[in-house]
Tab-separated table of C-alpha atoms in Angstrom:
chain	number	residue	atom	x	y	z
A	111	UNK	CA	82.301	103.407	-10.505
A	112	UNK	CA	82.375	99.628	-11.016
A	113	UNK	CA	79.695	97.548	-9.883
A	114	UNK	CA	79.352	93.740	-9.031
A	115	UNK	CA	76.548	91.595	-9.856
A	116	UNK	CA	77.127	89.886	-6.578
A	117	UNK	CA	75.265	91.365	-3.496
A	118	UNK	CA	77.290	89.301	-0.766
A	119	UNK	CA	80.781	90.371	-2.055
A	120	UNK	CA	83.029	91.699	0.285
A	121	UNK	CA	86.049	93.774	0.407
A	122	UNK	CA	88.965	92.381	-0.796
A	123	UNK	CA	92.948	93.048	-0.850
A	124	UNK	CA	95.053	91.435	-3.675
A	125	UNK	CA	98.863	91.273	-3.631
A	126	UNK	CA	99.819	92.076	-7.319
A	127	UNK	CA	103.274	92.999	-6.528
A	128	UNK	CA	106.136	93.470	-3.974
A	129	UNK	CA	106.033	89.707	-2.913
A	130	UNK	CA	109.191	87.571	-3.057
A	131	UNK	CA	110.871	90.752	-4.095
A	132	UNK	CA	111.474	94.584	-3.174
A	133	UNK	CA	110.228	95.731	-6.331
A	134	UNK	CA	106.612	96.236	-8.265
A	135	UNK	CA	104.666	97.522	-5.720
A	136	UNK	CA	101.254	97.050	-6.576
A	137	UNK	CA	98.117	96.345	-4.266
A	138	UNK	CA	94.340	95.921	-5.444
A	139	UNK	CA	91.701	96.936	-2.985
A	140	UNK	CA	88.228	96.064	-4.076
A	141	UNK	CA	84.961	96.583	-3.090
A	142	UNK	CA	81.430	96.168	-4.528
A	143	UNK	CA	81.574	99.597	-5.844
A	144	UNK	CA	85.168	100.362	-6.652
A	145	UNK	CA	88.653	99.268	-7.460
A	146	UNK	CA	91.707	100.992	-5.971
A	147	UNK	CA	95.271	100.291	-6.639
A	148	UNK	CA	97.934	101.390	-4.172
A	149	UNK	CA	101.306	102.108	-5.819
A	150	UNK	CA	101.784	100.646	-9.658
A	151	UNK	CA	105.420	99.989	-9.504
A	152	UNK	CA	107.790	98.637	-11.955
A	153	UNK	CA	109.382	95.282	-11.118
A	154	UNK	CA	113.226	95.484	-11.529
A	155	UNK	CA	116.268	92.780	-10.848
A	156	UNK	CA	115.655	89.193	-11.697
A	157	UNK	CA	114.370	88.344	-15.016
A	158	UNK	CA	111.571	86.405	-13.632
A	159	UNK	CA	110.161	89.372	-11.999
A	160	UNK	CA	110.993	92.123	-15.017
A	161	UNK	CA	108.854	89.852	-17.209
A	162	UNK	CA	105.741	90.497	-15.110
A	163	UNK	CA	105.954	94.138	-16.312
A	164	UNK	CA	105.068	92.515	-19.875
A	165	UNK	CA	102.232	89.964	-18.470
A	166	UNK	CA	98.436	91.317	-18.956
A	167	UNK	CA	97.456	92.721	-16.001
A	168	UNK	CA	95.506	90.747	-13.756
A	169	UNK	CA	92.353	92.692	-13.923
A	170	UNK	CA	91.460	95.096	-16.971
A	171	UNK	CA	93.203	98.232	-16.221
A	172	UNK	CA	90.123	100.235	-17.436
A	173	UNK	CA	87.909	98.821	-14.388
A	174	UNK	CA	90.180	100.448	-12.125
A	175	UNK	CA	88.556	103.588	-10.532
A	176	UNK	CA	91.740	104.792	-8.541
A	177	UNK	CA	95.552	104.994	-8.374
A	178	UNK	CA	97.128	106.021	-4.912
A	179	UNK	CA	100.827	106.314	-5.123
A	180	UNK	CA	102.727	106.494	-1.730
A	181	UNK	CA	105.847	108.074	-3.523
A	182	UNK	CA	107.751	108.679	-6.793
A	183	UNK	CA	110.388	106.088	-7.041
A	184	UNK	CA	110.035	103.762	-9.911
A	185	UNK	CA	109.332	100.707	-8.197
A	186	UNK	CA	106.184	102.520	-6.970
A	187	UNK	CA	105.140	104.413	-10.104
A	188	UNK	CA	107.034	103.200	-12.687
A	189	UNK	CA	104.250	100.851	-14.019
A	190	UNK	CA	101.562	103.604	-14.233
A	191	UNK	CA	102.102	104.576	-17.968
A	192	UNK	CA	101.673	101.306	-18.916
A	193	UNK	CA	98.485	100.778	-17.036
A	194	UNK	CA	97.270	103.897	-19.002
A	195	UNK	CA	98.469	102.437	-22.381
A	196	UNK	CA	96.197	99.611	-21.348
A	197	UNK	CA	93.264	101.241	-20.633
A	198	UNK	CA	93.484	102.936	-17.274
A	199	UNK	CA	91.681	106.503	-17.156
A	200	UNK	CA	90.719	106.974	-13.386
A	201	UNK	CA	92.198	109.395	-11.056
A	202	UNK	CA	95.755	109.543	-9.309
A	203	UNK	CA	96.249	110.619	-5.934
A	204	UNK	CA	99.574	111.309	-4.287
A	205	UNK	CA	101.158	114.307	-2.458
A	206	UNK	CA	102.419	117.379	-4.041
A	207	UNK	CA	106.000	116.324	-3.777
A	208	UNK	CA	105.413	112.802	-5.406
A	209	UNK	CA	103.655	114.765	-8.288
A	210	UNK	CA	106.622	116.661	-9.016
A	211	UNK	CA	109.181	114.043	-8.897
A	212	UNK	CA	106.840	111.346	-10.513
A	213	UNK	CA	107.046	113.382	-13.748
A	214	UNK	CA	110.665	113.754	-13.583
A	215	UNK	CA	111.011	109.928	-12.793
A	216	UNK	CA	108.286	108.793	-15.658
A	217	UNK	CA	109.659	111.010	-18.246
A	218	UNK	CA	112.973	109.540	-17.426
A	219	UNK	CA	111.742	106.000	-17.346
A	220	UNK	CA	110.101	106.141	-20.882
A	221	UNK	CA	113.163	107.970	-22.650
A	222	UNK	CA	115.720	105.280	-21.282
A	223	UNK	CA	113.346	102.587	-22.324
A	224	UNK	CA	113.134	104.057	-26.008
A	225	UNK	CA	116.830	104.735	-25.959
A	226	UNK	CA	117.584	100.991	-24.900
A	227	UNK	CA	115.434	99.762	-27.352
A	228	UNK	CA	116.930	101.942	-30.064
A	229	UNK	CA	120.593	100.700	-28.996
A	230	UNK	CA	119.688	97.340	-28.810
A	231	UNK	CA	118.135	97.112	-32.187
A	232	UNK	CA	121.240	98.800	-33.614
A	233	UNK	CA	123.498	96.637	-31.562
A	234	UNK	CA	121.536	93.585	-32.263
A	235	UNK	CA	121.889	92.236	-28.710
A	236	UNK	CA	118.232	91.863	-27.681
A	237	UNK	CA	116.619	88.745	-28.203
A	238	UNK	CA	113.481	90.298	-29.270
A	239	UNK	CA	112.891	91.470	-32.657
A	240	UNK	CA	112.474	94.366	-32.629
A	241	UNK	CA	113.085	95.244	-29.064
A	242	UNK	CA	110.131	97.518	-27.667
A	243	UNK	CA	109.875	99.989	-24.629
A	244	UNK	CA	107.311	99.011	-22.094
A	245	UNK	CA	105.866	102.479	-22.857
A	246	UNK	CA	106.533	105.797	-24.403
A	247	UNK	CA	106.584	109.374	-23.953
A	248	UNK	CA	103.041	109.751	-24.863
A	249	UNK	CA	101.948	107.250	-22.298
A	250	UNK	CA	103.710	108.953	-19.654
A	251	UNK	CA	102.175	112.397	-20.577
A	252	UNK	CA	98.604	110.859	-20.723
A	253	UNK	CA	99.612	109.570	-17.402
A	254	UNK	CA	100.438	112.630	-15.856
A	255	UNK	CA	97.323	114.412	-17.056
A	256	UNK	CA	95.565	112.073	-14.394
A	257	UNK	CA	97.583	113.167	-11.537
A	258	UNK	CA	95.903	115.210	-8.662
A	259	UNK	CA	97.974	116.086	-5.623
A	260	UNK	CA	96.562	115.746	-2.199
A	261	UNK	CA	97.431	117.831	0.998
A	262	UNK	CA	98.710	115.894	3.591
A	263	UNK	CA	96.262	114.742	6.642
A	264	UNK	CA	93.207	115.731	4.196
A	265	UNK	CA	90.847	112.830	3.571
A	266	UNK	CA	89.524	112.467	0.200
A	267	UNK	CA	86.788	110.214	-1.270
A	268	UNK	CA	87.853	107.783	-4.187
A	269	UNK	CA	84.358	105.966	-3.891
A	270	UNK	CA	81.267	105.271	-2.193
A	271	UNK	CA	82.926	103.385	0.381
A	272	UNK	CA	86.677	104.163	0.227
A	273	UNK	CA	88.464	107.254	1.472
A	274	UNK	CA	92.201	107.768	1.374
A	275	UNK	CA	94.559	109.865	3.780
A	276	UNK	CA	98.327	110.701	3.349
A	277	UNK	CA	100.812	110.919	5.948
A	278	UNK	CA	104.489	111.739	6.056
A	279	UNK	CA	106.704	108.597	5.555
A	280	UNK	CA	109.866	110.445	5.719
A	281	UNK	CA	111.569	108.292	2.948
A	282	UNK	CA	111.889	110.856	0.071
A	283	UNK	CA	110.289	114.110	-0.642
A	284	UNK	CA	106.431	113.745	-0.977
A	285	UNK	CA	106.366	110.103	0.345
A	286	UNK	CA	103.600	109.051	2.251
A	287	UNK	CA	101.964	106.631	4.241
A	288	UNK	CA	98.522	105.824	2.673
A	289	UNK	CA	95.589	105.102	5.315
A	290	UNK	CA	92.224	103.910	3.324
A	291	UNK	CA	88.947	103.603	5.049
A	292	UNK	CA	87.256	100.766	3.227
A	293	UNK	CA	83.538	100.793	4.788
A	294	UNK	CA	84.248	100.356	8.329
A	295	UNK	CA	87.498	98.836	7.787
A	296	UNK	CA	90.986	100.715	8.065
A	297	UNK	CA	93.944	99.670	6.019
A	298	UNK	CA	97.544	101.068	6.229
A	299	UNK	CA	99.908	101.043	3.714
A	300	UNK	CA	103.499	101.866	4.854
A	301	UNK	CA	104.647	102.525	1.160
A	302	UNK	CA	108.874	102.944	1.817
A	303	UNK	CA	109.674	103.804	5.380
A	304	UNK	CA	112.287	106.479	6.189
A	305	UNK	CA	114.584	106.778	8.764
A	306	UNK	CA	114.363	108.930	11.972
A	307	UNK	CA	117.396	111.042	11.273
A	308	UNK	CA	117.168	111.963	7.470
A	309	UNK	CA	119.277	114.954	7.211
A	310	UNK	CA	116.856	116.804	5.254
A	311	UNK	CA	113.383	115.267	5.816
A	312	UNK	CA	111.287	114.923	8.837
A	313	UNK	CA	110.768	111.386	10.582
A	314	UNK	CA	107.680	109.231	9.581
A	315	UNK	CA	104.223	110.118	11.326
A	316	UNK	CA	103.343	107.567	13.940
A	317	UNK	CA	101.040	104.937	12.105
A	318	UNK	CA	97.232	105.451	12.157
A	319	UNK	CA	94.847	103.302	13.855
A	320	UNK	CA	94.223	100.335	11.398
A	321	UNK	CA	92.718	96.865	11.375
A	322	UNK	CA	95.124	96.052	8.514
A	323	UNK	CA	98.732	97.079	7.931
A	324	UNK	CA	100.724	96.276	4.852
A	325	UNK	CA	104.424	96.916	5.742
A	326	UNK	CA	107.781	97.125	3.522
A	327	UNK	CA	110.387	94.849	4.635
A	328	UNK	CA	113.558	96.038	2.398
A	329	UNK	CA	115.717	95.688	5.589
A	330	UNK	CA	113.439	93.394	7.666
A	331	UNK	CA	116.503	91.022	8.402
A	332	UNK	CA	118.854	93.514	9.546
A	333	UNK	CA	119.776	96.582	11.473
A	334	UNK	CA	121.807	99.365	9.833
A	335	UNK	CA	125.196	99.755	11.673
A	336	UNK	CA	126.235	103.328	12.857
A	337	UNK	CA	127.360	105.995	10.296
A	338	UNK	CA	130.774	105.569	9.430
A	339	UNK	CA	131.933	108.414	7.248
A	340	UNK	CA	135.461	107.214	7.307
A	341	UNK	CA	134.633	104.336	4.948
A	342	UNK	CA	133.779	106.907	2.073
A	343	UNK	CA	136.710	109.053	2.899
A	344	UNK	CA	139.181	106.147	3.091
A	345	UNK	CA	137.772	105.086	-0.479
A	346	UNK	CA	138.073	108.464	-2.098
A	347	UNK	CA	141.566	109.375	-0.772
A	348	UNK	CA	143.117	106.300	-1.421
A	349	UNK	CA	141.396	106.176	-5.104
A	350	UNK	CA	142.737	109.484	-5.723
A	351	UNK	CA	146.043	108.660	-4.572
A	352	UNK	CA	146.361	105.945	-7.221
A	353	UNK	CA	145.187	108.303	-9.951
A	354	UNK	CA	141.855	106.848	-10.337
A	355	UNK	CA	138.361	108.249	-10.119
A	356	UNK	CA	135.248	107.375	-7.822
A	357	UNK	CA	131.959	106.487	-9.731
A	358	UNK	CA	128.931	106.566	-7.620
A	359	UNK	CA	125.731	104.929	-9.034
A	360	UNK	CA	123.235	106.687	-7.138
A	361	UNK	CA	119.360	107.116	-7.131
A	362	UNK	CA	118.330	110.031	-8.856
A	363	UNK	CA	115.760	111.057	-6.305
A	364	UNK	CA	117.065	111.847	-2.593
A	365	UNK	CA	120.451	109.719	-2.651
A	366	UNK	CA	122.057	112.058	-4.918
A	367	UNK	CA	121.348	114.983	-2.559
A	368	UNK	CA	122.786	112.810	0.684
A	369	UNK	CA	125.952	111.899	-1.406
A	370	UNK	CA	126.542	115.478	-2.362
A	371	UNK	CA	125.722	116.467	1.399
A	372	UNK	CA	128.284	114.125	2.712
A	373	UNK	CA	131.106	115.136	0.169
A	374	UNK	CA	130.892	118.595	0.843
A	375	UNK	CA	130.985	117.752	4.567
A	376	UNK	CA	134.085	115.526	4.288
A	377	UNK	CA	135.912	118.429	1.736
A	378	UNK	CA	135.430	121.268	4.597
A	379	UNK	CA	136.822	119.290	7.102
A	380	UNK	CA	139.674	117.981	4.909
A	381	UNK	CA	139.064	114.417	5.078
A	382	UNK	CA	138.866	113.963	1.361
A	383	UNK	CA	141.177	116.001	-1.217
A	384	UNK	CA	139.284	118.330	-3.427
A	385	UNK	CA	138.555	117.000	-6.748
A	386	UNK	CA	135.782	117.821	-9.274
A	387	UNK	CA	132.509	116.362	-8.337
A	388	UNK	CA	130.361	115.637	-11.697
A	389	UNK	CA	126.571	114.930	-11.138
A	390	UNK	CA	126.093	113.217	-14.426
A	391	UNK	CA	122.226	112.769	-14.097
A	392	UNK	CA	119.615	115.357	-15.589
A	393	UNK	CA	116.930	113.485	-13.609
A	394	UNK	CA	119.018	113.759	-10.217
A	395	UNK	CA	119.350	117.588	-10.960
A	396	UNK	CA	115.758	118.083	-11.719
A	397	UNK	CA	114.831	116.454	-8.350
A	398	UNK	CA	117.309	118.244	-6.560
A	399	UNK	CA	115.600	121.533	-7.760
A	400	UNK	CA	111.980	119.795	-6.593
A	401	UNK	CA	113.726	119.498	-2.990
A	402	UNK	CA	115.007	123.460	-3.092
A	403	UNK	CA	111.310	124.382	-4.379
A	404	UNK	CA	109.704	122.406	-1.743
A	405	UNK	CA	112.233	123.819	0.981
A	406	UNK	CA	111.096	127.135	-0.316
A	407	UNK	CA	107.442	126.734	0.045
A	408	UNK	CA	106.475	123.938	2.293
A	409	UNK	CA	108.256	122.916	5.310
A	410	UNK	CA	106.013	119.999	6.516
A	411	UNK	CA	108.049	117.177	5.303
A	412	UNK	CA	111.459	118.887	5.435
A	413	UNK	CA	113.428	119.723	8.425
A	414	UNK	CA	114.411	122.994	9.741
A	415	UNK	CA	117.730	124.093	7.955
A	416	UNK	CA	117.112	121.948	4.790
A	417	UNK	CA	116.863	125.104	2.836
A	418	UNK	CA	120.321	126.199	3.742
A	419	UNK	CA	121.759	122.661	3.331
A	420	UNK	CA	120.487	122.444	-0.186
A	421	UNK	CA	121.682	125.927	-1.064
A	422	UNK	CA	125.446	124.881	0.142
A	423	UNK	CA	125.564	122.094	-2.265
A	424	UNK	CA	126.409	124.524	-5.377
A	425	UNK	CA	130.270	124.702	-4.542
A	426	UNK	CA	133.076	125.235	-7.075
A	427	UNK	CA	133.834	121.957	-7.147
A	428	UNK	CA	130.389	120.497	-8.271
A	429	UNK	CA	129.565	120.513	-12.077
A	430	UNK	CA	126.307	119.455	-13.605
A	431	UNK	CA	126.554	117.337	-16.628
A	432	UNK	CA	123.470	117.909	-18.849
A	433	UNK	CA	124.420	116.900	-22.228
A	434	UNK	CA	125.215	113.661	-23.843
A	435	UNK	CA	128.854	114.620	-25.007
A	436	UNK	CA	129.683	115.882	-21.317
A	437	UNK	CA	128.506	112.658	-20.159
A	438	UNK	CA	130.807	110.547	-22.609
A	439	UNK	CA	133.929	112.486	-21.549
A	440	UNK	CA	133.488	111.307	-17.870
A	441	UNK	CA	133.708	107.668	-19.287
A	442	UNK	CA	137.322	108.111	-18.702
A	443	UNK	CA	138.041	111.242	-16.888
A	444	UNK	CA	141.239	113.204	-17.615
A	445	UNK	CA	142.082	113.451	-14.031
A	446	UNK	CA	140.963	112.034	-10.581
A	447	UNK	CA	137.513	113.246	-9.975
A	448	UNK	CA	134.159	111.878	-8.154
A	449	UNK	CA	131.357	111.102	-10.680
A	450	UNK	CA	127.884	110.482	-9.341
A	451	UNK	CA	125.369	109.175	-11.834
A	452	UNK	CA	122.242	107.144	-12.012
A	453	UNK	CA	120.785	104.639	-11.858
A	454	UNK	CA	121.713	103.490	-8.185
A	455	UNK	CA	121.407	99.791	-8.981
A	456	UNK	CA	123.395	100.239	-12.197
A	457	UNK	CA	120.248	98.501	-14.001
A	458	UNK	CA	120.145	101.353	-16.519
A	459	UNK	CA	120.913	105.093	-17.544
A	460	UNK	CA	124.432	106.896	-18.044
A	461	UNK	CA	125.989	104.874	-15.235
A	462	UNK	CA	126.051	101.864	-17.346
A	463	UNK	CA	128.212	103.399	-19.808
A	464	UNK	CA	130.776	104.704	-16.948
A	465	UNK	CA	130.716	101.078	-15.742
A	466	UNK	CA	131.717	99.820	-18.967
A	467	UNK	CA	134.740	102.048	-19.302
A	468	UNK	CA	136.045	102.229	-15.652
A	469	UNK	CA	135.258	98.978	-14.356
A	470	UNK	CA	138.423	97.553	-15.900
A	471	UNK	CA	141.006	99.952	-14.675
A	472	UNK	CA	142.228	98.666	-11.172
A	473	UNK	CA	142.741	102.556	-10.299
A	474	UNK	CA	139.211	103.491	-10.140
A	475	UNK	CA	136.551	102.715	-7.256
A	476	UNK	CA	132.897	102.294	-7.479
A	477	UNK	CA	130.916	103.257	-4.449
A	478	UNK	CA	127.633	101.529	-3.688
A	479	UNK	CA	125.178	103.814	-1.687
A	480	UNK	CA	122.024	101.950	-1.406
A	481	UNK	CA	119.759	98.799	-1.275
A	482	UNK	CA	121.077	96.657	-4.393
A	483	UNK	CA	118.113	94.198	-5.661
A	484	UNK	CA	118.856	90.837	-6.386
A	485	UNK	CA	119.635	90.568	-10.121
A	486	UNK	CA	120.629	93.888	-10.728
A	487	UNK	CA	124.652	94.806	-11.787
A	488	UNK	CA	124.774	96.750	-8.568
A	489	UNK	CA	123.980	93.435	-6.545
A	490	UNK	CA	126.656	91.396	-8.563
A	491	UNK	CA	129.184	94.047	-7.951
A	492	UNK	CA	128.202	93.909	-4.141
A	493	UNK	CA	128.620	90.223	-4.216
A	494	UNK	CA	132.202	90.185	-5.584
A	495	UNK	CA	131.496	89.535	-9.489
A	496	UNK	CA	134.442	89.056	-11.214
A	497	UNK	CA	132.560	90.191	-14.444
A	498	UNK	CA	129.382	91.793	-15.269
A	499	UNK	CA	127.401	91.959	-18.581
A	500	UNK	CA	126.762	95.252	-20.076
A	501	UNK	CA	125.235	96.022	-23.436
A	502	UNK	CA	125.701	92.151	-24.641
A	503	UNK	CA	129.405	92.094	-23.612
A	504	UNK	CA	131.255	90.893	-20.243
A	505	UNK	CA	133.127	93.648	-18.831
A	506	UNK	CA	136.063	92.569	-16.315
A	507	UNK	CA	135.711	93.729	-12.693
A	508	UNK	CA	139.272	95.113	-11.979
A	509	UNK	CA	138.012	98.696	-10.021
A	510	UNK	CA	137.785	98.638	-6.086
A	511	UNK	CA	134.245	98.000	-5.098
A	512	UNK	CA	133.078	99.368	-1.695
A	513	UNK	CA	129.424	99.230	-0.519
A	514	UNK	CA	128.046	101.744	2.006
A	515	UNK	CA	124.945	101.454	4.155
A	516	UNK	CA	125.182	105.095	5.373
A	517	UNK	CA	123.201	106.560	2.915
A	518	UNK	CA	119.864	104.200	3.182
A	519	UNK	CA	116.615	105.985	3.748
A	520	UNK	CA	114.866	102.561	4.239
A	521	UNK	CA	113.893	101.925	7.882
A	522	UNK	CA	115.709	98.846	9.364
A	523	UNK	CA	113.925	96.211	10.986
A	524	UNK	CA	114.636	97.822	14.420
A	525	UNK	CA	113.330	101.113	12.902
A	526	UNK	CA	110.255	99.491	11.256
A	527	UNK	CA	109.185	97.592	14.575
A	528	UNK	CA	109.354	100.973	16.477
A	529	UNK	CA	107.033	102.358	13.850
A	530	UNK	CA	104.630	99.622	14.292
A	531	UNK	CA	104.829	99.561	17.973
A	532	UNK	CA	103.384	103.053	18.007
A	533	UNK	CA	100.189	102.293	16.461
A	534	UNK	CA	96.986	103.360	18.727
A	535	UNK	CA	95.917	99.722	18.723
A	536	UNK	CA	97.249	96.395	17.727
A	537	UNK	CA	96.003	95.654	14.036
A	538	UNK	CA	94.374	92.558	13.258
A	539	UNK	CA	96.565	91.452	10.497
A	540	UNK	CA	100.097	92.769	9.623
A	541	UNK	CA	101.231	91.750	5.890
A	542	UNK	CA	104.675	91.950	5.067
A	543	UNK	CA	105.849	93.173	1.646
A	544	UNK	CA	108.312	94.573	-0.496
A	545	UNK	CA	111.180	92.539	0.768
A	546	UNK	CA	113.424	89.513	-0.344
A	547	UNK	CA	111.789	86.263	1.016
A	548	UNK	CA	114.624	86.060	3.837
A	549	UNK	CA	113.791	89.646	4.824
A	550	UNK	CA	110.133	89.320	4.741
A	551	UNK	CA	109.949	86.129	6.779
A	552	UNK	CA	112.562	87.520	9.423
A	553	UNK	CA	110.380	90.837	10.014
A	554	UNK	CA	107.186	88.836	10.238
A	555	UNK	CA	108.563	86.638	12.844
A	556	UNK	CA	109.863	89.405	14.741
A	557	UNK	CA	106.143	91.044	14.451
A	558	UNK	CA	104.828	87.918	16.035
A	559	UNK	CA	107.643	87.461	18.694
A	560	UNK	CA	108.208	90.812	19.954
A	561	UNK	CA	104.805	92.781	19.215
A	562	UNK	CA	102.386	89.617	19.652
A	563	UNK	CA	100.646	90.381	16.210
A	564	UNK	CA	99.335	88.155	13.477
A	565	UNK	CA	101.908	88.797	10.815
A	566	UNK	CA	101.966	86.988	7.231
A	567	UNK	CA	104.314	87.221	4.133
A	568	UNK	CA	101.696	86.805	1.262
A	569	UNK	CA	101.978	85.041	-1.984
A	570	UNK	CA	102.012	86.593	-5.258
A	571	UNK	CA	98.317	86.938	-6.587
A	572	UNK	CA	97.010	86.149	-3.316
A	573	UNK	CA	93.576	87.648	-2.396
A	574	UNK	CA	92.450	87.953	1.241
A	575	UNK	CA	89.190	89.612	2.610
A	576	UNK	CA	89.678	92.827	4.813
A	577	UNK	CA	86.169	93.435	6.390
């Protein structure tokens, strides 16, 4: 355990990520005897944020005693192997679902980084000579050996004066709200909050009693419209009618499952034509297996009937694509089809190659199914870009682009406020993070106006006392 020479030192919270952006979640809790990092996320999106991944960590990684992961998404786990590479060797706590998914996510992340570096060096479009990955396969394996799953609602002592308890967050499989007891002080980190009506997951548990709450604000300035499946049905139908294919950039974890469920439902009702559906993401296929295994062994996070819904996804129209050659054939499908491929914000992975080939063709359609962070290709497409840069070249955008909100698994502003309002007692302070500036400011304002609580949007690197 870390010790300090200052006997008057007090517990503190420092915001090292997910401030002024929706990515890079990193929150450092320090006491006289311990350093605990809640989430170790990768920055994505704008270059000004991505460069922080390469900066020296503000504290020596070797001095961190423990990392707590709220869930497996890359913007909450993807920096962990770099911490390990730079000296972190403490414990890593998360749920079993997060442990299973994080292994898939982090291995895929290292693979993509290494492949991107090799491709950049071969093609010569990187400004760096040579281009290097942030971390490699060996760093990921070292990080995964530190992970020890923790059951929900089971307190775990992380240090002499720090205890953590994980509660269901309803966002993706294994997602959790992290409740820390730091001495007599209670801190709650929402992680990413799910929605009340996820088709597979149970809704988030009510927040526990807390003095300090750190809450996400991805959709802090808006409310999700009612689901309208006809938008997706119409997009697929008119694309097939003109001889094109539908490309769906989808997050490999959770989003692919939801898209497949909806496509199956639309086909069974006859709302879209029967065309082949290709799942071109080994990571998504592995994540789907995690959901199925969880449904078979543990129903605490999954809704009743989830096992049957997941089993129904294996239909004659659904084709899993594992190999690179099969993926390359989907760059220009031979007949109208639907291709689901990662990543969800078109920032990397196989979908980028598909976009390069399919965007110039007016017959095709790109369907965006989730939040598109500022600075990503997905955001550019959602904002109506006429060209996007892919692998050093500008590609014209002639294909139709359709943005959907039906598949979002982030609580909107109303749902987040409703979750906060169920706290047993008002917290002393709410810190609003994990949102673009406008979203975070809007949610903080509503927390103050509607709940009467002190709500603050912290600055990057800001340190506050918590006892």
